[in-house]
XYZ file of C-alpha atoms in Angstrom:
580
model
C 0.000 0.000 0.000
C 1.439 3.528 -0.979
C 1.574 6.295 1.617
C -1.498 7.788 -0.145
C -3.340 4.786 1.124
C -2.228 4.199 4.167
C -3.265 8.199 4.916
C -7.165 6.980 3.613
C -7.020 3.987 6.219
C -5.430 6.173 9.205
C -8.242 8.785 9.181
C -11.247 6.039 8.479
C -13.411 6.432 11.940
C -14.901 2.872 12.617
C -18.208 4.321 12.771
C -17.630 5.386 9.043
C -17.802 2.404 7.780
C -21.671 1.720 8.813
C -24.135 3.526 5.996
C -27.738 3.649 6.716
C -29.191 1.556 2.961
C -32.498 3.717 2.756
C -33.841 0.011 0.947
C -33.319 -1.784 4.074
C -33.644 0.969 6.503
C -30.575 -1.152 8.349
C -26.596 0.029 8.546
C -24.857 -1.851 6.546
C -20.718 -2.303 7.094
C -19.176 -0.348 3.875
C -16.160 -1.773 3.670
C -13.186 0.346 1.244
C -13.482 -0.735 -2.315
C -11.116 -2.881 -3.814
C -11.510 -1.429 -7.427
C -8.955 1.243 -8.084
C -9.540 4.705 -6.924
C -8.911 7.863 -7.526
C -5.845 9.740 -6.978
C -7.102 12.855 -5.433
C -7.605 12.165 -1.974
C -11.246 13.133 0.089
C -11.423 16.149 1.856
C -11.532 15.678 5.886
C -14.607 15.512 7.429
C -16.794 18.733 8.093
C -15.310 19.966 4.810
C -17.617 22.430 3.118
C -19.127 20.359 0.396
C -17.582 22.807 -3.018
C -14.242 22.148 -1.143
C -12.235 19.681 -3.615
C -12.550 17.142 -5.682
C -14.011 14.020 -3.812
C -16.397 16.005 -1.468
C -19.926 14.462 -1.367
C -19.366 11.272 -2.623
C -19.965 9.495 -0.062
C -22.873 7.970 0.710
C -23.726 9.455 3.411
C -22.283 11.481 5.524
C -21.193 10.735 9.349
C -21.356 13.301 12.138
C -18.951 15.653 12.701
C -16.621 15.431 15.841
C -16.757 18.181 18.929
C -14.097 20.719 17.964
C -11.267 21.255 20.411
C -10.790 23.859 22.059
C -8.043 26.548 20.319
C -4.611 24.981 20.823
C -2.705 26.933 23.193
C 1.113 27.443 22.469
C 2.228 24.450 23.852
C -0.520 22.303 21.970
C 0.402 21.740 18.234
C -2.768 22.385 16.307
C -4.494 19.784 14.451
C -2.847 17.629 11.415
C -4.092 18.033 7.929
C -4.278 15.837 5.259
C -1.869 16.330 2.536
C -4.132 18.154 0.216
C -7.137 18.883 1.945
C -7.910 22.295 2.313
C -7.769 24.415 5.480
C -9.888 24.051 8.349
C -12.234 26.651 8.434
C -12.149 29.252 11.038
C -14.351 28.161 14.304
C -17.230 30.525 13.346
C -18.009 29.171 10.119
C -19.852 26.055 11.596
C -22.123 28.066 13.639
C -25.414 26.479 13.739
C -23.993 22.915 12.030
C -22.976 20.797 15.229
C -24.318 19.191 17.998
C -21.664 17.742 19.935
C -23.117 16.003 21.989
C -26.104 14.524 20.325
C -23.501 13.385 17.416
C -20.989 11.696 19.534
C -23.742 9.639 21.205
C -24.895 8.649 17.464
C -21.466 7.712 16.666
C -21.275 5.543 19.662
C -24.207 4.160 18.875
C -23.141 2.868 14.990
C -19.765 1.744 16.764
C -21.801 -0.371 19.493
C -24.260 -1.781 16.554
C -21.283 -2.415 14.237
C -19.251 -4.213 17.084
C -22.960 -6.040 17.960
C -23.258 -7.353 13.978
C -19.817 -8.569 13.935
C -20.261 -10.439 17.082
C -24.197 -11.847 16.192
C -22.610 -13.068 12.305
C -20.015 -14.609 14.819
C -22.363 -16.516 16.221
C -24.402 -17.730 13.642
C -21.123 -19.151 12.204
C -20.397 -20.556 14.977
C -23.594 -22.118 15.854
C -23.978 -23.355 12.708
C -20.203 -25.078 12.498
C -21.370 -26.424 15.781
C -24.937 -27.882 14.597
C -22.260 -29.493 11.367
C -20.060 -31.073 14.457
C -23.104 -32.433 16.297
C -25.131 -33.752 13.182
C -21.278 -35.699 12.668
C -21.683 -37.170 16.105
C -25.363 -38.867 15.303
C -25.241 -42.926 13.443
C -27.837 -43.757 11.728
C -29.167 -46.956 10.348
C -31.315 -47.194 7.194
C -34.742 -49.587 8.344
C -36.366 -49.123 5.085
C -40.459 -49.397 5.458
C -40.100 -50.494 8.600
C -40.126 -46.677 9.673
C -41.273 -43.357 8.634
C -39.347 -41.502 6.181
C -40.026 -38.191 7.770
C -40.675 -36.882 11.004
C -44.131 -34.652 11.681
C -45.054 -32.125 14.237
C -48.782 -32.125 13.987
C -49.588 -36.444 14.274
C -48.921 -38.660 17.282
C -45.577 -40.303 17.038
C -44.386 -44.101 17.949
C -40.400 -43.933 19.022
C -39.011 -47.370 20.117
C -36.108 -47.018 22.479
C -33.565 -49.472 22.558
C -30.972 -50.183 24.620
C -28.600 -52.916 23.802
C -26.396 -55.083 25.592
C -23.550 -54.791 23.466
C -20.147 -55.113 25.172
C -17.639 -54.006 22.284
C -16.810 -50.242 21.787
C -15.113 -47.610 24.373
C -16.808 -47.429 27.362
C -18.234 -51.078 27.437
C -15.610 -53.170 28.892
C -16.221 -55.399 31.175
C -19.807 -55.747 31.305
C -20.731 -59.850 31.102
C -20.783 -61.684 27.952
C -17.892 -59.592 25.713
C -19.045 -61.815 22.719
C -22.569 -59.848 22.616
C -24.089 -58.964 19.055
C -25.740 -56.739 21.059
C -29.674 -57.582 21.350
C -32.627 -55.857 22.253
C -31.977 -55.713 26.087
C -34.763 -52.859 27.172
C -37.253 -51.803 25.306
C -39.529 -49.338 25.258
C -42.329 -48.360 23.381
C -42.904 -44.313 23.635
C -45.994 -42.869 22.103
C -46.846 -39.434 22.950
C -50.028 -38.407 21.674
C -50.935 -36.039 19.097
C -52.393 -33.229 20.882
C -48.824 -33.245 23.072
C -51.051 -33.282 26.438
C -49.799 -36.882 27.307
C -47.149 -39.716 26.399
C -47.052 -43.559 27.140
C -43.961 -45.268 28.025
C -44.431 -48.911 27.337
C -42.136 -51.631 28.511
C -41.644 -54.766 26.215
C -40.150 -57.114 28.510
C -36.810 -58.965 26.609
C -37.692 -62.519 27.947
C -41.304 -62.199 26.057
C -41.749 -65.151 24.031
C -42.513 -63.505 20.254
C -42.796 -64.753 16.566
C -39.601 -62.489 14.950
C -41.316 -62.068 11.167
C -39.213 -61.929 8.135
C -36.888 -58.980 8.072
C -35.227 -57.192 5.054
C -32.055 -55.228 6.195
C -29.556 -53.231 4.284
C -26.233 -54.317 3.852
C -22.897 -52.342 3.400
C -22.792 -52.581 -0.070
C -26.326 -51.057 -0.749
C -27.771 -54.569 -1.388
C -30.675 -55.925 0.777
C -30.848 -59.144 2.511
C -33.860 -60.676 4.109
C -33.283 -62.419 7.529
C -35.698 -65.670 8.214
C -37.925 -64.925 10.957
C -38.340 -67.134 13.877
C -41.286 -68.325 16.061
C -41.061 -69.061 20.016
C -38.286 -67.144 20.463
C -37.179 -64.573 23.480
C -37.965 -60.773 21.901
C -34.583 -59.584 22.731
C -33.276 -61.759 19.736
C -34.881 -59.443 17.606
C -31.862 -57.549 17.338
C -28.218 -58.658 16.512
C -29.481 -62.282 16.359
C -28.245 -63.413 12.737
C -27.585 -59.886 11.504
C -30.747 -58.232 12.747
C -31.256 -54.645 12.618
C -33.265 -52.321 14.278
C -36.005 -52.743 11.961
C -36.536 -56.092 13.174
C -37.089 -55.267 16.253
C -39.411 -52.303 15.273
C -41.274 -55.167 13.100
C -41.498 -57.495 16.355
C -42.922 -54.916 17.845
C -45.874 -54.720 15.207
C -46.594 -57.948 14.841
C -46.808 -58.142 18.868
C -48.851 -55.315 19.451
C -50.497 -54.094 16.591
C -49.073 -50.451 17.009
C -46.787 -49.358 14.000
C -43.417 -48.176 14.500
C -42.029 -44.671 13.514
C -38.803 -44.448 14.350
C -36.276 -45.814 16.500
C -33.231 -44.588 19.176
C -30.591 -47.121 20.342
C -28.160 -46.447 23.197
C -25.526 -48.841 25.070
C -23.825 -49.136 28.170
C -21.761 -46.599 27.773
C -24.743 -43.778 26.548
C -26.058 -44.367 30.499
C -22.383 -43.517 31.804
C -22.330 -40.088 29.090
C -26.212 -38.648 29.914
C -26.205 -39.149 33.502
C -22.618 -37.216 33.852
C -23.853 -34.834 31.568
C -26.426 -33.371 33.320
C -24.697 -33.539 36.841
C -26.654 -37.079 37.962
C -29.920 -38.346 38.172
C -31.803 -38.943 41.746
C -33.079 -42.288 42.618
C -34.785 -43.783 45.592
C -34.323 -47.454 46.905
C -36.478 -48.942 49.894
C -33.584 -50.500 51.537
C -29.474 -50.408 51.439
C -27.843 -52.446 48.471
C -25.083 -54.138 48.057
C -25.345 -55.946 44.565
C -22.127 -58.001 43.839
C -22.399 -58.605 40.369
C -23.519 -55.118 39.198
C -21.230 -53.478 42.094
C -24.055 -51.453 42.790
C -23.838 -49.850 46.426
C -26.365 -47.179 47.948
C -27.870 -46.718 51.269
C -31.629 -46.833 51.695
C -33.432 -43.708 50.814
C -32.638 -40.891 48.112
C -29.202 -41.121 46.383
C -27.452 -38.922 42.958
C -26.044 -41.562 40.495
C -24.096 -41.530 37.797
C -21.664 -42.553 35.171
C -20.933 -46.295 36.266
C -22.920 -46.246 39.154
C -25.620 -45.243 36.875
C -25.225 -47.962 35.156
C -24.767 -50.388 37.624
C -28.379 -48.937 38.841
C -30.410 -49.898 35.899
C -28.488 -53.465 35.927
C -29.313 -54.250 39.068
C -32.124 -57.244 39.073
C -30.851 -59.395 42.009
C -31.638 -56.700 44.310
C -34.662 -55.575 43.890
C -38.457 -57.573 44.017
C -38.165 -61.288 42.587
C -34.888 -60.487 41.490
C -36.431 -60.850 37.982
C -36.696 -58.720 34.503
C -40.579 -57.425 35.602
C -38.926 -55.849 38.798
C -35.786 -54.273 36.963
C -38.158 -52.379 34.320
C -40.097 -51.062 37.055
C -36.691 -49.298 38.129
C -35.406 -48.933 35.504
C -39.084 -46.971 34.702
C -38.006 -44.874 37.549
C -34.568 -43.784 36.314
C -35.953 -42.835 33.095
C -38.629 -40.758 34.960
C -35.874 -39.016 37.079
C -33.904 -38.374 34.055
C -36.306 -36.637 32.000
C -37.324 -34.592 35.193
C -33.439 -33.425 35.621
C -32.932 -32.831 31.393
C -36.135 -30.617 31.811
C -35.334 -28.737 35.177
C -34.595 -25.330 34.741
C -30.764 -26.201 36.519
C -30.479 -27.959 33.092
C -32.017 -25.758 30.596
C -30.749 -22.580 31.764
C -26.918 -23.745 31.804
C -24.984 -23.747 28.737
C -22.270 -25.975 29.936
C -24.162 -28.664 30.781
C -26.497 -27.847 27.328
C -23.790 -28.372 25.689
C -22.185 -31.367 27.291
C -25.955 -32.959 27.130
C -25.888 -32.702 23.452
C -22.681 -34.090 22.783
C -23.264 -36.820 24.624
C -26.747 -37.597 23.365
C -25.709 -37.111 19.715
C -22.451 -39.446 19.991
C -24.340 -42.144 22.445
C -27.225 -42.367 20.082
C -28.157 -44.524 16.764
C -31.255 -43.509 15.235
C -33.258 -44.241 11.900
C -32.358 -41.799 8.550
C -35.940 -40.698 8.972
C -34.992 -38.326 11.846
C -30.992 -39.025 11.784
C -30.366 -34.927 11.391
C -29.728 -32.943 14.443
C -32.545 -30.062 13.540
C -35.314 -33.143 13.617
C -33.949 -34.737 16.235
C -34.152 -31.092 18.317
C -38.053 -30.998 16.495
C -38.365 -34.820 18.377
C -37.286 -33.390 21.556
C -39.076 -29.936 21.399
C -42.328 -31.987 21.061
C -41.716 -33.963 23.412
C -40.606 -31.387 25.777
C -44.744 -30.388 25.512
C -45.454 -33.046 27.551
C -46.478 -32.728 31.475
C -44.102 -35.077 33.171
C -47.366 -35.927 34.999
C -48.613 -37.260 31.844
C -45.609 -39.258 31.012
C -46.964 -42.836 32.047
C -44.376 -45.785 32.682
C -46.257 -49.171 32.147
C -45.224 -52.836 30.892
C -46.723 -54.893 28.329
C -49.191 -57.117 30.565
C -47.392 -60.819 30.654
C -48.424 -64.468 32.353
C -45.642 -66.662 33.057
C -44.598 -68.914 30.077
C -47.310 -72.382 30.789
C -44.827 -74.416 28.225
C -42.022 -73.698 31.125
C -41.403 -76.191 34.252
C -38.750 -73.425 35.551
C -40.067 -69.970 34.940
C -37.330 -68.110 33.412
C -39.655 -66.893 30.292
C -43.257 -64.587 29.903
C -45.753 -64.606 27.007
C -48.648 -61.786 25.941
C -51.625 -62.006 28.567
C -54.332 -61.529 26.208
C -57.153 -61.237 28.497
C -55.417 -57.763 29.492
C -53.070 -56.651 26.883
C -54.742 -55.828 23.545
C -56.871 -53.388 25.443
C -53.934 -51.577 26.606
C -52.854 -51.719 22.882
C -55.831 -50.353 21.283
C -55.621 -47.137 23.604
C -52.064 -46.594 22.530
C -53.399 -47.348 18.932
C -56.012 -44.643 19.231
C -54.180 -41.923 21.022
C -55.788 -42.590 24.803
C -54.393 -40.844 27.734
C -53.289 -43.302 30.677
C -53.904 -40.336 33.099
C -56.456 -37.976 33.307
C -55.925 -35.192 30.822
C -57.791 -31.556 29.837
C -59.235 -32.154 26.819
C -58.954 -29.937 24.029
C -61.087 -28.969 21.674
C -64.167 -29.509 23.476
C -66.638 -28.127 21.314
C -65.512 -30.246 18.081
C -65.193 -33.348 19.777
C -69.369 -32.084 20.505
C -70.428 -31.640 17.574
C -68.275 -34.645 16.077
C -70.164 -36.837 19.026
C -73.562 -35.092 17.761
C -73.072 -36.906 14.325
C -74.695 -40.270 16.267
C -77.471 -38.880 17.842
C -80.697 -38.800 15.578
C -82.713 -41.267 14.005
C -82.026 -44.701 12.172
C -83.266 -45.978 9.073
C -84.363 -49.350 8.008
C -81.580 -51.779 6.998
C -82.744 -52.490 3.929
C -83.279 -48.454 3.093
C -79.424 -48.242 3.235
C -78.166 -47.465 0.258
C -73.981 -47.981 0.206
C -70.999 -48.100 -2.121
C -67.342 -50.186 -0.521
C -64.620 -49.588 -1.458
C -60.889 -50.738 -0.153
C -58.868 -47.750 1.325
C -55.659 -50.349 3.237
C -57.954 -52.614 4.748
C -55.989 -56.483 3.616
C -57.302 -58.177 0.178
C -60.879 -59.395 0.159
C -62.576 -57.026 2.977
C -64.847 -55.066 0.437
C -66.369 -58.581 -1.249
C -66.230 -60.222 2.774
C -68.221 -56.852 3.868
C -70.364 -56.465 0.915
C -71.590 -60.302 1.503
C -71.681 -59.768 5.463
C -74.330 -56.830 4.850
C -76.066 -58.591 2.194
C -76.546 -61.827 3.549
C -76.165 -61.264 7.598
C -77.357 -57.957 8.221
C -80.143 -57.601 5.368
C -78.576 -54.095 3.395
C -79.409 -55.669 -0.003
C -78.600 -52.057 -1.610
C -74.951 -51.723 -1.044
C -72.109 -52.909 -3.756
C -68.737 -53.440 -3.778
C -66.880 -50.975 -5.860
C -62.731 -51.965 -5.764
C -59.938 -49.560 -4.471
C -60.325 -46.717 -3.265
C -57.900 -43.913 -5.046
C -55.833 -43.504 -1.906
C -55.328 -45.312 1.473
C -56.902 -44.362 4.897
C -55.560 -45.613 8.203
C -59.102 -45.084 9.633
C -62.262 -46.625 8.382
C -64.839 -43.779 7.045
C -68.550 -43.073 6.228
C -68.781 -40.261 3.810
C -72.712 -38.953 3.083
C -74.618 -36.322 2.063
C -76.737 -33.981 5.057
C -80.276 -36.235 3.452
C -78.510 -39.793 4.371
C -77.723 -39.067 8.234
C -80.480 -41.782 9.056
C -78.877 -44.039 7.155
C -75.114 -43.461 7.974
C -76.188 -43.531 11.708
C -77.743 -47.226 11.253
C -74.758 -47.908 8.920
C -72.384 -46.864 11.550
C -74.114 -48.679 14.780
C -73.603 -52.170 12.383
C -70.054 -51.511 11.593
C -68.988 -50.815 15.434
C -67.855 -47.639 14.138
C -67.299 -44.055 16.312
C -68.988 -40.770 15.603
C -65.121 -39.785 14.482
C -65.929 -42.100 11.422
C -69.028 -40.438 10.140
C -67.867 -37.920 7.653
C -70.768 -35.495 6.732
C -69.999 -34.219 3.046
C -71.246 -35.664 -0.908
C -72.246 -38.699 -1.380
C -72.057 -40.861 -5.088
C -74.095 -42.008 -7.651
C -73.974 -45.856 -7.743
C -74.942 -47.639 -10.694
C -78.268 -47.463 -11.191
C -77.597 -43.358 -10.728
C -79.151 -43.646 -7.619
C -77.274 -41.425 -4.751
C -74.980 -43.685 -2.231
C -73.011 -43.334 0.908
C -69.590 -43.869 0.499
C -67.890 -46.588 3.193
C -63.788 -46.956 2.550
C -62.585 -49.911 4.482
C -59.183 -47.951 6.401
C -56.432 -50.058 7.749
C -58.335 -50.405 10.753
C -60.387 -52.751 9.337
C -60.431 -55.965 11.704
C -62.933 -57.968 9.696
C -66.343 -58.271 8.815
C -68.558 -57.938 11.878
C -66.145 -56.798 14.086
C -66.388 -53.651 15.867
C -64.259 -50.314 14.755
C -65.834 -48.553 18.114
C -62.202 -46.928 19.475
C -61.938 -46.521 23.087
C -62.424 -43.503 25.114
C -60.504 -44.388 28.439
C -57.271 -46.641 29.005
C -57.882 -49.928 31.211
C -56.521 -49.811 34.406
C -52.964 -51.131 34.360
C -49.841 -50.908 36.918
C -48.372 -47.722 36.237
C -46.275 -44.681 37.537
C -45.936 -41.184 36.287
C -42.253 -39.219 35.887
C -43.244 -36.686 37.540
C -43.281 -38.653 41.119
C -40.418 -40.211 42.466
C -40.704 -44.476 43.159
C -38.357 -46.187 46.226
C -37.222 -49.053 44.042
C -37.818 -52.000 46.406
């Protein structure tokens, strides 16, 4: 740079460089061009504006500094700019300044400048940081056996997963070193779609399951398609002969009923990370234990836990209840209840360092499906989650009966006198606790839709169709309507153009008589009554419209979804349980 340069940079203020863009109405940092410039160098600020070649080219033009007082004889007087004309004499700016009013203003375009540099700062930064995290995260591609997406406005189905694998840092010397790493604890969470209430369910890993075909993805992009297996405990739905996650969100299906979203999978080690992250997690224990195989010690009463003596407390079985599985869910129920208390806990949330250290370890301890394996959906996962009152959080277990085909009880199986009701009000979105319900007036009106009179069964005039129900409902409807419940004017019409996960009765405002009677043979809910058009069927004549959704269970069988959860054993995370 040539000394004419360096003279431009030395008398640059800082709050120069800020112009006020009359598009934006924002300063904007005007930085000095790098195109070539012109010789003749700018007058000094407070210039007149005829006084030299440059003058009033800026773009705007910043306030002028207090003058100084006349130099005395001791006080040289102030430099000029090769150049520049003469300062004017002190009375020619009468009326022009403002001292004090025009420092402030150039303070305050220092201050915002300093205040952009340091916000742009941080968006870099935060964003580099988001990149770092989002490296932390594995993923694992489960194909259909998941969502491809993740939405804020539906209920959502996450199965948690934490594995007994022994290899890795962090996992030494835990038991069987050879582990694959199966599905060790399990736990269905569904938290509902108005975000006033979740369900935690417990799938116990010695339940006795059918594992269905699986297809998984291999390294190489191919796909391979692991034989299921019947009568076999549910933790081998993972690792067992190259099982994925899918399988075990599969498993999971076929037991319950409930579809799968998406999946998280933790180890050992992810226990050891969260807990340390957020400072410990409080437990309770009825009485003083001394496990000697998971080295677990801790008097009676309230204790902080964590890294290995975290883990050691959600290993313990021997010392708690029959010294069985059942009894080391329920506490290990409790620990997750405690931890989501202490993540959400305002010592948590309002510290950065242990922010921080929280999502470090949660993005490196966790695997989770590519349909929410970015850190901005896995934030989305948590913020929704975060809507939830722990009081609505309910722990319970799949409801089990010892395995009859066992002489030594080591094994459980599905009690189905108990547990499909507890799986149709996960299905359809019922609260285990007592909730406010929203949108009171709809669900009114929506409940109005039954109330009113019935036709005839043989006035019902009705078109089928197949919106997901499996092959064969429509005909096995059609002839269960004709034949059993005398609608002799109803036809069975194929497909429908897209599929519906609930069953629906679509009809115009004249045909309420005849949806209502339609509806009370079906075993279908006032939510399935959808007041609109209704079709012509073939003879031209006008028809209500029945698509058989994916809750279709069969000819005959009621669609009627429940209203309240059964009474099962349960706790909340919002109480704290002595693990006994």
């Amino acid at each position: 740079m040539d000394a004419q340069g360096r003279g431009r940079a030395d008398n640059i203020d800082p709050a120069d460089q800020w112009v006020l863009n009359p598009n934006t109405g924002e300063y904007e940092l005007r930085l000095t061009p790098s195109a070539p410039q012109s010789g003749v160098p700018r007058p000094r600020r407070g210039s007149p504006a005829n006084a030299g070649p440059g003058a009033g080219t800026r773009a705007r033009r910043a306030p002028e500094r207090e003058s100084p007082a006349t130099p005395g004889p001791d006080v040289p007087g102030p430099r000029r700019r090769r150049g520049a004309p003469a300062e004017p004499p002190p009375g020619r700016r009468k009326g022009r300044t403002k001292p004090k009013k025009s420092k402030a203003k150039k303070i305050l375009l220092w201050t915002g400048g300093s205040m952009a540099f340091v916000l742009v700062a941080v968006s870099a930064a935060g964003y580099l940081y988001l990149k770092h995290l989002e490296g932390n995260v594995s993923t694992t591609d489960v194909g259909s056996a998941g969502k491809k997406g993740f939405s804020k406005d539906e209920a959502f189905n996450i199965l948690i997963i934490g594995t007994d694998k022994r290899t890795g840092k962090g996992n030494e010397g835990y038991g069987d070193k050879g582990s694959v790493g199966h599905a060790d604890t399990n736990i269905l969470l569904h938290v509902s779609k108005d975000r006033t209430n979740a369900t935690a369910l417990s799938i116990p890993r010695d339940l006795i399951v059918d594992v269905p075909d699986c297809p998984t993805k291999q390294p190489d992009g191919s796909e391979k398609v692991v034989p299921g297996t019947q009568n076999v405990r549910f933790n081998t739905s993972l690792g067992q002969d190259g099982r994925d996650p899918g399988c075990t969100m599969r498993t999971v299906k076929a037991v319950t009923g409930i579809s799968v979203d998406h999946f998280m999978m933790a180890d050992f080690n992810a226990v050891k990370t969260l807990t340390s992250a957020v400072g410990g997690v409080d437990v309770c224990v009825a009485h003083a234990v001394n496990d000697k195989e998971s080295h677990l010690k801790l008097p009676a009463g309230k204790s902080k836990v964590e890294g290995e003596q975290a883990l050691a407390f959600v290993r313990t079985r021997h010392s708690f209840g029959n010294q069985g599985d059942l009894d080391r869910i329920k506490v290990q129920q409790q620990f997750l209840g405690s931890l989501m208390r202490k993540m959400s806990s305002s010592d948590t949330l309002t510290n950065p360092a242990k922010l921080i250290s929280l999502a470090e370890a949660a993005t490196k301890a966790l695997t989770v499906d590519t349909g929410i394996g970015n850190v901005s959906t896995l934030k989305d996962v948590a913020l929704e989650l975060k809507k939830v009152p722990t009081k609505n959080i309910t722990f319970t277990t799949v409801p089990v009966l010892d395995n009859p085909a066992e002489k030594v009880k080591a094994t459980v199986v599905v009690n189905q006198s108990q547990a499909p009701a507890v799986f149709d009000a996960i299905k359809n979105d019922v609260s285990f606790t007592a909730v406010k319900q929203k949108e009171k007036k709809e669900k009114a009106e929506v409940a109005a839709r039954l109330k009113g009179t019935r036709s005839a069964a043989a006035d019902i005039r009705v078109d089928i169709y197949n919106g997901g129900a499996p092959g064969g409902s429509a005909q096995e409807t059609l002839n269960w309507l004709q034949n059993t419940e005398g609608v002799p004017k109803s036809s069975q019409l194929g497909n429908a153009d897209a599929p519906l996960s609930k069953t629906t009765v679509e009809y115009s405002p004249d045909q309420a008589d005849q949806a209502r009677k339609l509806a009370d043979l079906m075993g279908l809910s006032a939510s399935a009554l959808k007041p609109g058009k209704s079709e012509k069927n073939s003879q031209g004549l006008p028809a209500i419209v029945l698509t058989l959704g994916k809750d279709f269970k069969g000819a005959g069988v009621s669609l009627t979804t429940p209203t309240k959860a059964p009474e099962v054993d349960k706790s909340t995370a919002d109480k704290t349980v002595c693990a006994s």
